[in-house]
CSV table of C-alpha atoms (C1' of nucleotides) and ligand atoms in Angstrom, one decimal:
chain,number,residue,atom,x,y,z
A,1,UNK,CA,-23.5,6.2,-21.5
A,2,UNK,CA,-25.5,4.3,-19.0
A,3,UNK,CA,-25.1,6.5,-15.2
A,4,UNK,CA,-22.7,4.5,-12.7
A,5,UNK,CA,-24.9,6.1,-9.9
A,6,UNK,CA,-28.1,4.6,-11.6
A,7,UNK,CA,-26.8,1.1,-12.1
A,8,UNK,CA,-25.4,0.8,-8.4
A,9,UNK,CA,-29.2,1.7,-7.0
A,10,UNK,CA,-30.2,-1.0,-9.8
A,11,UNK,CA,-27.8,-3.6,-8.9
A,12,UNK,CA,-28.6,-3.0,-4.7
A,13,UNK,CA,-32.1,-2.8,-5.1
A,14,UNK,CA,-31.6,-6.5,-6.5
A,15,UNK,CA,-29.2,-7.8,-4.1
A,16,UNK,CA,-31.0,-5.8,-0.9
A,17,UNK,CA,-27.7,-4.0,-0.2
A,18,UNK,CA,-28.4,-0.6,1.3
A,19,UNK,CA,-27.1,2.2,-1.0
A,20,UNK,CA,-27.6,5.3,1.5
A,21,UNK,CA,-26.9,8.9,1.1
A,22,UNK,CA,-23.4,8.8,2.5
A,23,UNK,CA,-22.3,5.8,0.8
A,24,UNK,CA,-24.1,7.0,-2.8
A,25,UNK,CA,-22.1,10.4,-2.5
A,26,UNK,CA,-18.8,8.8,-1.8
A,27,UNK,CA,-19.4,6.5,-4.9
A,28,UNK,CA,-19.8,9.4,-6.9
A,29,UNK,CA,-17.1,11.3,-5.9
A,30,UNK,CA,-15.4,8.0,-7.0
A,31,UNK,CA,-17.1,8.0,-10.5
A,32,UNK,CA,-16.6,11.5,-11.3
A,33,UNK,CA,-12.9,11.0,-10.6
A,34,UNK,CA,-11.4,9.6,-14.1
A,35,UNK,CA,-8.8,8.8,-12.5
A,36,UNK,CA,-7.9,6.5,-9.3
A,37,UNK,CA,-8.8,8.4,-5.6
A,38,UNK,CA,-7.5,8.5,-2.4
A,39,UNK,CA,-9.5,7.7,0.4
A,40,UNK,CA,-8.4,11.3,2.4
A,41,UNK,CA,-9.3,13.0,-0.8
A,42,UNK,CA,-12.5,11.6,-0.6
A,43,UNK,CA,-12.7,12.7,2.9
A,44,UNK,CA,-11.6,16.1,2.1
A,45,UNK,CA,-14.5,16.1,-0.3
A,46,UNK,CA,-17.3,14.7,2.0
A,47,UNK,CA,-16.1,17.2,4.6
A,48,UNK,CA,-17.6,20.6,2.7
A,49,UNK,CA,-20.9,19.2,3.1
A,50,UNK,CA,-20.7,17.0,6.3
A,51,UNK,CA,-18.5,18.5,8.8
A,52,UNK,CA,-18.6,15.1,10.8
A,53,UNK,CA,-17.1,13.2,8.1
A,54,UNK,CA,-13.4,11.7,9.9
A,55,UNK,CA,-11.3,8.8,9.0
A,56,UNK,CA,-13.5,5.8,9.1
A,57,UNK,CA,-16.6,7.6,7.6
A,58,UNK,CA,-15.0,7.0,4.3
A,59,UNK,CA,-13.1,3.6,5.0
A,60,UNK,CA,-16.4,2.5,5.6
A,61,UNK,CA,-18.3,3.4,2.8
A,62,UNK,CA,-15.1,2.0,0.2
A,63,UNK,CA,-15.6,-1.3,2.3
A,64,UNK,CA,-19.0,-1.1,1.7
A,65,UNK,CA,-18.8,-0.1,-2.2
A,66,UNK,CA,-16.4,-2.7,-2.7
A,67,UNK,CA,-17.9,-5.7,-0.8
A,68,UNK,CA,-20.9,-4.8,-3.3
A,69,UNK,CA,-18.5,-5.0,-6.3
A,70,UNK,CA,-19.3,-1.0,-7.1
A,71,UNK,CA,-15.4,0.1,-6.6
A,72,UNK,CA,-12.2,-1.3,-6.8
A,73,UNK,CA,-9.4,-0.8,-4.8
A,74,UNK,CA,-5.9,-0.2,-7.1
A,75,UNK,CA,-3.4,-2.1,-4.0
A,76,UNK,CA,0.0,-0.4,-5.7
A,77,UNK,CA,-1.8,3.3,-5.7
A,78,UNK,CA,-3.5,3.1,-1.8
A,79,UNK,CA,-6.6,4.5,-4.4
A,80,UNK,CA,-9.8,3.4,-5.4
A,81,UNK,CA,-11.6,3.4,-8.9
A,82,UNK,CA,-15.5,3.1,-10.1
A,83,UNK,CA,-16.4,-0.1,-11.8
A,84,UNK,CA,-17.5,0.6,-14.6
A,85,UNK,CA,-19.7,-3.0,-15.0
A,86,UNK,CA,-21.3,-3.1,-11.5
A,87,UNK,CA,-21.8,-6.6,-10.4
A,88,UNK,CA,-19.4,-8.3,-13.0
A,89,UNK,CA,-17.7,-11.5,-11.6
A,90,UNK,CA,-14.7,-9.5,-10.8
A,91,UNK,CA,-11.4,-10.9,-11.8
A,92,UNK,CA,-10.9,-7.7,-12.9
A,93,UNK,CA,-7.9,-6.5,-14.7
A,94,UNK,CA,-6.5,-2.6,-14.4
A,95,UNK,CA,-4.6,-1.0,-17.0
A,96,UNK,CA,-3.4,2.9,-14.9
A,97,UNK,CA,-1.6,4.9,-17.3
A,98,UNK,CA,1.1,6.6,-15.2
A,99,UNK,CA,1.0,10.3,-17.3
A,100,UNK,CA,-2.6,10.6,-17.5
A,101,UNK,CA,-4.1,9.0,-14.3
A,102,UNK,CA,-6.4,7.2,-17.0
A,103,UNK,CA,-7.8,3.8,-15.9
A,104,UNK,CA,-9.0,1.1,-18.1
A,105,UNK,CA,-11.1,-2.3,-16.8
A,106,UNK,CA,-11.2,-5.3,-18.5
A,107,UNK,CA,-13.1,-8.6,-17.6
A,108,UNK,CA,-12.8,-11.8,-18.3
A,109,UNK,CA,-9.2,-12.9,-18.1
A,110,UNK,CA,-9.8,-16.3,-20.4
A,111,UNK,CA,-6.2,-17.8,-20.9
A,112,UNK,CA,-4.6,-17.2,-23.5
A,113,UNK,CA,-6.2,-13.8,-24.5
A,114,UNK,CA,-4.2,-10.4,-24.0
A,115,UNK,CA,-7.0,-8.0,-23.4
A,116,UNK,CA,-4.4,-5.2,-22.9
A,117,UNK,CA,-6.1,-1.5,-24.5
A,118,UNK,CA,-5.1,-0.8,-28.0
A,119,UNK,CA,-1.9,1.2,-27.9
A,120,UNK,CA,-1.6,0.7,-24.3
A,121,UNK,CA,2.3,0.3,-23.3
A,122,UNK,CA,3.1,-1.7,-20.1
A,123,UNK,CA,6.1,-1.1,-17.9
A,124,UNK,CA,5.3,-2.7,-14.6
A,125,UNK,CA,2.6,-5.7,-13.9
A,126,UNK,CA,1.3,-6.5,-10.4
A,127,UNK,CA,-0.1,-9.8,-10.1
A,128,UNK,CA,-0.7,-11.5,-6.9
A,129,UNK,CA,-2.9,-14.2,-6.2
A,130,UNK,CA,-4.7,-15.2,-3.0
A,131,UNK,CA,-5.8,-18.0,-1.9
A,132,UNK,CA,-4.5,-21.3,-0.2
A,133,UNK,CA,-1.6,-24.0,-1.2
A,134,UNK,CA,-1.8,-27.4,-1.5
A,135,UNK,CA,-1.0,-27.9,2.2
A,136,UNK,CA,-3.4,-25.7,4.1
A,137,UNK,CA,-6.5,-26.6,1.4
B,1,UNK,CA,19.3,-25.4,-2.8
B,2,UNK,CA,22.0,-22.8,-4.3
B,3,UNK,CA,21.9,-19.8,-1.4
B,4,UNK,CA,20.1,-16.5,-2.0
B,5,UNK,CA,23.0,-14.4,-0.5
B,6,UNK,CA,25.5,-15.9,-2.6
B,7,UNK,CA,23.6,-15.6,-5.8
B,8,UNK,CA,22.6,-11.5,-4.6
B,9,UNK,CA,27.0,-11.0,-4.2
B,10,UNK,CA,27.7,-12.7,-7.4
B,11,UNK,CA,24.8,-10.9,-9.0
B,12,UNK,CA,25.8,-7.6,-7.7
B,13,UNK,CA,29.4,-8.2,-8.5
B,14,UNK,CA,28.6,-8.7,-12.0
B,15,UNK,CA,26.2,-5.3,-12.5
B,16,UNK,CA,28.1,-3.2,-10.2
B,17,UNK,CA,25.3,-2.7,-7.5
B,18,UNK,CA,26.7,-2.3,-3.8
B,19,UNK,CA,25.5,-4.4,-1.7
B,20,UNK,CA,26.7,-3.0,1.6
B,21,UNK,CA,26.5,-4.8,4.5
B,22,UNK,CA,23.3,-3.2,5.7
B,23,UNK,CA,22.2,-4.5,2.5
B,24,UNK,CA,23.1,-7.4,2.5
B,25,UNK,CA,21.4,-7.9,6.3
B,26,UNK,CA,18.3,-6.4,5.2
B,27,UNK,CA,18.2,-9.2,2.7
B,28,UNK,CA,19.1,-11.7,4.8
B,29,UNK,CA,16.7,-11.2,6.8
B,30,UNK,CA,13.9,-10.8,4.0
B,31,UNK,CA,15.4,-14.1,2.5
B,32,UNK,CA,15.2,-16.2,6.2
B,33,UNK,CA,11.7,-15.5,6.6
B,34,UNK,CA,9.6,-17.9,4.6
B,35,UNK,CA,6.6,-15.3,4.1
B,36,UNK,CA,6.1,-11.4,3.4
B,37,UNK,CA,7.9,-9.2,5.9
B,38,UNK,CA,7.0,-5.9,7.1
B,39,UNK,CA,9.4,-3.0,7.5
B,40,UNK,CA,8.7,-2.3,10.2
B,41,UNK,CA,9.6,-5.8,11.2
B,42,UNK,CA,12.9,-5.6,9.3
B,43,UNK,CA,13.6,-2.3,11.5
B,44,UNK,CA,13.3,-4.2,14.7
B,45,UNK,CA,15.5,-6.8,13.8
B,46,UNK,CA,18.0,-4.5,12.6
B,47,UNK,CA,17.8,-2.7,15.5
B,48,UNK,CA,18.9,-5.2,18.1
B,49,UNK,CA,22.2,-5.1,16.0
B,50,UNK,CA,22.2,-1.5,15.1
B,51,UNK,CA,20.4,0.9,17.4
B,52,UNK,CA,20.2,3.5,14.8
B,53,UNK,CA,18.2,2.1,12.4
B,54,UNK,CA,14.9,4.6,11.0
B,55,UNK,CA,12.5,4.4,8.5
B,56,UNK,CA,14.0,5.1,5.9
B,57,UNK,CA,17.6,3.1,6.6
B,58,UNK,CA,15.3,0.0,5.5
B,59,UNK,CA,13.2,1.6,3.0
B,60,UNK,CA,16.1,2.5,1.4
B,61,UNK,CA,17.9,-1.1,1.3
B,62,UNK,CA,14.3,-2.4,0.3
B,63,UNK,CA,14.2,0.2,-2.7
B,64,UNK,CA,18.2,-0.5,-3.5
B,65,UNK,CA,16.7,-4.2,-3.5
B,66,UNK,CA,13.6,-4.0,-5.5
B,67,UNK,CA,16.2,-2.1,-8.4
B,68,UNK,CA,18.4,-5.0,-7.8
B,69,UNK,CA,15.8,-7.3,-8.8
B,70,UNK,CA,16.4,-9.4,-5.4
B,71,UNK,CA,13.2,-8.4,-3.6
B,72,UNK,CA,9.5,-7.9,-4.3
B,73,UNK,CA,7.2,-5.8,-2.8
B,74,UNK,CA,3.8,-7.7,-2.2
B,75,UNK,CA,1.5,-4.5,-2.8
B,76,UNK,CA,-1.8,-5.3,-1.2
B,77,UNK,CA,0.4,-7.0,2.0
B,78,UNK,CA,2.3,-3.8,2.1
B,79,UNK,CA,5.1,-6.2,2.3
B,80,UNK,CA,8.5,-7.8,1.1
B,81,UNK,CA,9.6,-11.4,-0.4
B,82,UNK,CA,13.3,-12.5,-1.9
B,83,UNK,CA,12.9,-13.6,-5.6
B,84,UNK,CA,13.8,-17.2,-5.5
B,85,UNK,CA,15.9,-16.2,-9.0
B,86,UNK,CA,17.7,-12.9,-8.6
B,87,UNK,CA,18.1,-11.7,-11.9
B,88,UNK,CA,15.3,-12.9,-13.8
B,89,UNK,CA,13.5,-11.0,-16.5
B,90,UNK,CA,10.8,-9.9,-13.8
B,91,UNK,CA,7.3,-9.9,-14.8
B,92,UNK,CA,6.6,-12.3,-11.9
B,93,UNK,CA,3.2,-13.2,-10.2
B,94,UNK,CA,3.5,-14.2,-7.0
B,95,UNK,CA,0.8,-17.2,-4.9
B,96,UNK,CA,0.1,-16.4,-1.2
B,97,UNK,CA,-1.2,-18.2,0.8
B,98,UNK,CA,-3.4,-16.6,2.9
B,99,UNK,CA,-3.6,-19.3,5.7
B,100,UNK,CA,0.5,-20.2,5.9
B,101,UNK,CA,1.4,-17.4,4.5
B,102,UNK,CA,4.0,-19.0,2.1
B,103,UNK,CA,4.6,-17.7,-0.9
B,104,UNK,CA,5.1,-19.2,-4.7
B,105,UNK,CA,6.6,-17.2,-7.1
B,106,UNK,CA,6.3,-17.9,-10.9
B,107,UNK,CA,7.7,-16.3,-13.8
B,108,UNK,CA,7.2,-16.0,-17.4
B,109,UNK,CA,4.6,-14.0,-17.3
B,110,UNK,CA,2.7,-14.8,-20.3
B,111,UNK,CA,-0.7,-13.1,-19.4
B,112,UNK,CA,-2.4,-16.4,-20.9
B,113,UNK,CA,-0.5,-19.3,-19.2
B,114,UNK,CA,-1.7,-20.9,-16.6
B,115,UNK,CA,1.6,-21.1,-14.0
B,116,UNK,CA,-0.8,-21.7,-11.0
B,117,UNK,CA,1.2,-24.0,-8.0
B,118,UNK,CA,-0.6,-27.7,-8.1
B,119,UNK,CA,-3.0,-27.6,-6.0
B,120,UNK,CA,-3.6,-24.1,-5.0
B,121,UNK,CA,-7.2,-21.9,-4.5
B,122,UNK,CA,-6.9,-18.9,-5.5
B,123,UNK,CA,-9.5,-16.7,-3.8
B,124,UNK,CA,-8.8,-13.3,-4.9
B,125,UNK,CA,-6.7,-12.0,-8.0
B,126,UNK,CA,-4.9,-8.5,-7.9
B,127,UNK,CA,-3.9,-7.7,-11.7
B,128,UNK,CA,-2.3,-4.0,-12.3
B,129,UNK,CA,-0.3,-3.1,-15.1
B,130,UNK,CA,1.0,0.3,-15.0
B,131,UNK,CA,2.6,2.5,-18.3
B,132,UNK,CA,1.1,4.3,-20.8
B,133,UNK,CA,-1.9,4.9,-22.5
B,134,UNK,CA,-2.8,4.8,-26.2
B,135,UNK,CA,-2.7,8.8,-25.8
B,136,UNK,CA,0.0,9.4,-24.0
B,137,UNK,CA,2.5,7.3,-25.7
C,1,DT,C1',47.7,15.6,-0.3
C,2,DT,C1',43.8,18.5,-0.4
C,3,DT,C1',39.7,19.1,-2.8
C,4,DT,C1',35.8,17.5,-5.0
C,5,DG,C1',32.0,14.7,-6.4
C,6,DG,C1',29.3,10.7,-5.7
C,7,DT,C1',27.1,7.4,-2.9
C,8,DA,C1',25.5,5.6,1.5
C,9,DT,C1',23.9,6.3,6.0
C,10,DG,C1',22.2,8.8,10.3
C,11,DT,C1',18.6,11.5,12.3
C,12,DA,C1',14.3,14.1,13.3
C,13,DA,C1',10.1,15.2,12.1
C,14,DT,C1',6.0,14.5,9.8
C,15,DA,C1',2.9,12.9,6.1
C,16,DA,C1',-0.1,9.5,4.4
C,17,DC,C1',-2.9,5.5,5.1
C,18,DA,C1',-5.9,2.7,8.0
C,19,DT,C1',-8.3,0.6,12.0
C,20,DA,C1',-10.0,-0.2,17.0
C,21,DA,C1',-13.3,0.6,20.2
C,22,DC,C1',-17.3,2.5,21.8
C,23,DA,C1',-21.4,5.7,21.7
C,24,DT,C1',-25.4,7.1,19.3
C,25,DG,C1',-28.8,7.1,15.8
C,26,DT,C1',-31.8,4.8,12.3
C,27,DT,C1',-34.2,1.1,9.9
C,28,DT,C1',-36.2,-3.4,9.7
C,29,DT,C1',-38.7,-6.9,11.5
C,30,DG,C1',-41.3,-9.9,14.7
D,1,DC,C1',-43.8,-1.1,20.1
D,2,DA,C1',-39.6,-3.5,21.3
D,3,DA,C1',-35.7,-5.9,19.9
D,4,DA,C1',-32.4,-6.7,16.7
D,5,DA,C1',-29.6,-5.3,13.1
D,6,DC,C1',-27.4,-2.0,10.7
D,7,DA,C1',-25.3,2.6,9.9
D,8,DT,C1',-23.0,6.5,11.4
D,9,DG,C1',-20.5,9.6,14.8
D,10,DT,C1',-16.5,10.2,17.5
D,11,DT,C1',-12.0,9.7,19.7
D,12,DA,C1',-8.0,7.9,19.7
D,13,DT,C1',-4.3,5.3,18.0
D,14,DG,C1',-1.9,2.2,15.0
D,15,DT,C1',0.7,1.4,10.7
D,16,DT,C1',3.2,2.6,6.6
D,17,DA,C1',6.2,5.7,4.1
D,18,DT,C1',8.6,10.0,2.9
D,19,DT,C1',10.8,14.6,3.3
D,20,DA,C1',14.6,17.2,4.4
D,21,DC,C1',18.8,17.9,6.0
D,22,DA,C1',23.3,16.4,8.2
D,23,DT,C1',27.2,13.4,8.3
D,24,DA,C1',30.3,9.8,6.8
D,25,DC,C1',32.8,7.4,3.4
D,26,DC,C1',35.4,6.5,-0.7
D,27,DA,C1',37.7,7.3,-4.9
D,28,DA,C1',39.3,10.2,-8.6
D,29,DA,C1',41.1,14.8,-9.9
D,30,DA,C1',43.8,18.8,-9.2
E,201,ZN,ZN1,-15.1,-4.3,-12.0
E,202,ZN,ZN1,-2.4,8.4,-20.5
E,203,ZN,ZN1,11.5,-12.5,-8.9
E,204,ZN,ZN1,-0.7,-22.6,3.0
DNA sequence: TTTTGGTATGTAATAACATAACATGTTTTG
DNA sequence: CAAAACATGTTATGTTATTACATACCAAAA
């Protein structure tokens, strides 16, 4: 399997994005996670190496690893997740099993397709769309 | 237009829910506003009737709410909307507009369709299904 | 009618999540 | 190098949500 942490210094290298120390360890505390992570987690995680880390260190870094389509942020969990197709157009859709933590990605959301996991059993959607109405366009 | 108040007391008459006066104000006042409302928000109004209104006095009406199918919760607004059809099956996706603020809710959530308001952008998706996995079914 | 059980609400405290604002350091670039 | 841009450190605070326990209320059972 092709290293997360390998294909985000890939993908910034391309795009110029800085991928520093701080930023690289916080995105693989996220990868390692198989499962969605809490920011103060992270925190709590950063801190055994870096004393200094506080609040913002790590809201900083998630801002950063998501504005460079690296991590997702899972809105109805407050938690965050590793893409695992850096740099993907990203309408992405999440499938969170609620026993196992497990998280599954899929792409491409073409109308009409149901690219739900084999076996997977859904008990609560969240869809919410952004943007602007007819009146404010 | 048939009133959302009126629908929630027949509804509620006709499952057996309570809805109590506090209730039944948190709603309205959900229901008045034409866009997501806080809680906090909620809990001031409240409180220029009722000076002892807390936290959880109107995260508890919300929740009762949300079970009673006559509210949403718009996750990644950390906020609340009245369903426009108390009742309804709920799989709903939910248009905001993030210049007016107004909200469009559709239902019939075939993943496929295409229920999108005429006219509207949408900017950024939020798509989570939560349940279980193949594994842990 | 008293007791009991269930549901709703009151109340205090705190946990959990997130950002503002400003200082300091580090890298890039002209 | 110097200036500008970017990244991080630091303090404080703002915002959202829950825990835990007490009290009130209502209706059925004893
Ligand atoms: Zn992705
Ligand atoms: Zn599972
Ligand atoms: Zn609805
Ligand atoms: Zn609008």
């Amino acid at each position: 399997m092709p290293d997360i942490l390998e294909d985000a210094d890939r993908l910034c290298a391309k795009t110029g994005a800085r991928l520093t120390p701080l930023r690289r360890r916080v995105l693989e505390l996220v990868a390692r996670a198989n499962a969605p992570v809490k920011a103060y987690d992270l925190l709590s995680q950063i801190d055994r190496t870096n004393t200094s880390a506080k609040p913002p260190t790590v809201y900083r870094a998630l801002d950063f690893l998501i504005d460079a389509g690296l991590v997702h942020r899972v809105e109805a969990l407050n938690a965050f997740v590793a893409c695992p197709q850096a740099g993907h157009g990203h309408a992405a859709m999440l499938y969170v099993c609620e026993n196992c933590a497990n998280v599954t990605e899929v792409q491409g959301a073409r109308p009409g397709q149901d690219h739900k996991p084999d076996g997977f059993t859904v008990k609560r959607s969240v869809i919410e769309h952004y943007g602007l109405c007819a009146n404010c366009l």
